[in-house]
C-alpha cells in the first residue's frame, strides 16, 4: 500500500488533508474533517486513505484533548459512546462486503437533509434531541467513522440541536471522536489495514497535525457561536452534495 505515495502531488494532497484534520479536530468539531478521505482518494485508494488517516487522527485527538478536556458534556457522551461501539462492531463485521457507492449515497442524503433543516428549519429540531435519536445517530456515527472517518455529520445531527454552549459543544465532539478513533484501532489492526510503514508516515505528519490543531483553536476563538453553527451547517451541506455525487457516479 505504501507504494501509493509515489508523487509530489500525492504528498501535497495528503499534507493538505492532514492540516485540515488538525483544524477540524480542535476548532470545528470534526465538521470539515469528513472531506479528508474523499480529498485523499483523489490521489490514493480510499482504503489506503482511511488506513493512513487513522493514526493521524489519533495524534490530532491527543493534541486536541489537552485543550478541551473537562469542558465536555459527560451526559451526552454516556449516551453516544455505547451506541458508537455498536456502529463500530457493525462496520468491522461488514468490512469488505459493503457497497461503498450505496453507503456514500445514503450518508450523503442524510447529511444533506439535516444541513437543509439546520439552515431553513424544515423540521422541528426537537426531533433530534431525544435519547433514541442520540443512540441511533451515535451508532451511525460509529459506523460511518469506521468505514471512512465520516462520523461528523451524524454526530452533529444530535449535538447541534442540543444548543450547547460553543465550548462545550466543541469539547464533547473532540472527546467523542478521540474515544471512537481509539476503539477503531484494534479492528483496523486485525483486518490488516495498518502496518509499521503507515505508522511511520503518521509520525512524520506530526508537525502538520500540531499546526492544524493550533490553527483550529485560534480560528474558533475568532468565530461567534452563531457563525460556528452556520459553518458546520454549510460544511455538512457541501459534504452531503459531494457524497451523493460520489454515490451516483460510476
Short mmCIF file of N, CA and C in Angstrom, two decimals, residues 112-123 125 233-234 237:
data_model
loop_
_atom_site.label_atom_id
_atom_site.label_comp_id
_atom_site.label_asym_id
_atom_site.label_seq_id
_atom_site.Cartn_x
_atom_site.Cartn_y
_atom_site.Cartn_z
N UNK A 112 -27.28 15.83 3.80
CA UNK A 112 -27.87 16.95 3.07
C UNK A 112 -29.19 17.37 3.68
N UNK A 113 -30.04 16.41 4.03
CA UNK A 113 -31.34 16.73 4.61
C UNK A 113 -31.17 17.45 5.95
N UNK A 114 -30.23 16.99 6.75
CA UNK A 114 -30.04 17.64 8.04
C UNK A 114 -29.48 19.05 7.87
N UNK A 115 -28.55 19.21 6.94
CA UNK A 115 -27.98 20.54 6.70
C UNK A 115 -29.07 21.50 6.24
N UNK A 116 -29.95 21.04 5.36
CA UNK A 116 -31.05 21.90 4.90
C UNK A 116 -31.98 22.26 6.05
N UNK A 117 -32.19 21.30 6.95
CA UNK A 117 -33.04 21.57 8.11
C UNK A 117 -32.39 22.59 9.04
N UNK A 118 -31.07 22.47 9.24
CA UNK A 118 -30.37 23.42 10.10
C UNK A 118 -30.41 24.83 9.52
N UNK A 119 -30.35 24.91 8.20
CA UNK A 119 -30.30 26.22 7.55
C UNK A 119 -31.69 26.84 7.37
N UNK A 120 -32.69 25.98 7.11
CA UNK A 120 -34.02 26.52 6.79
C UNK A 120 -35.11 26.08 7.75
N UNK A 121 -34.74 25.33 8.79
CA UNK A 121 -35.69 24.91 9.84
C UNK A 121 -36.91 24.19 9.25
N UNK A 122 -36.63 23.22 8.38
CA UNK A 122 -37.72 22.46 7.74
C UNK A 122 -38.45 21.58 8.75
N UNK A 123 -37.71 20.97 9.65
CA UNK A 123 -38.27 20.07 10.67
C UNK A 123 -37.93 20.61 12.05
N UNK A 125 -36.36 20.98 15.38
CA UNK A 125 -35.09 20.42 15.84
C UNK A 125 -35.25 19.50 17.04
N UNK A 233 -23.13 23.86 9.43
CA UNK A 233 -24.27 23.52 8.58
C UNK A 233 -23.90 23.57 7.10
N UNK A 234 -23.21 24.62 6.68
CA UNK A 234 -22.82 24.73 5.27
C UNK A 234 -21.78 23.66 4.91
N UNK A 237 -23.72 20.66 4.30
CA UNK A 237 -24.42 20.78 3.01
C UNK A 237 -23.50 20.40 1.86
#
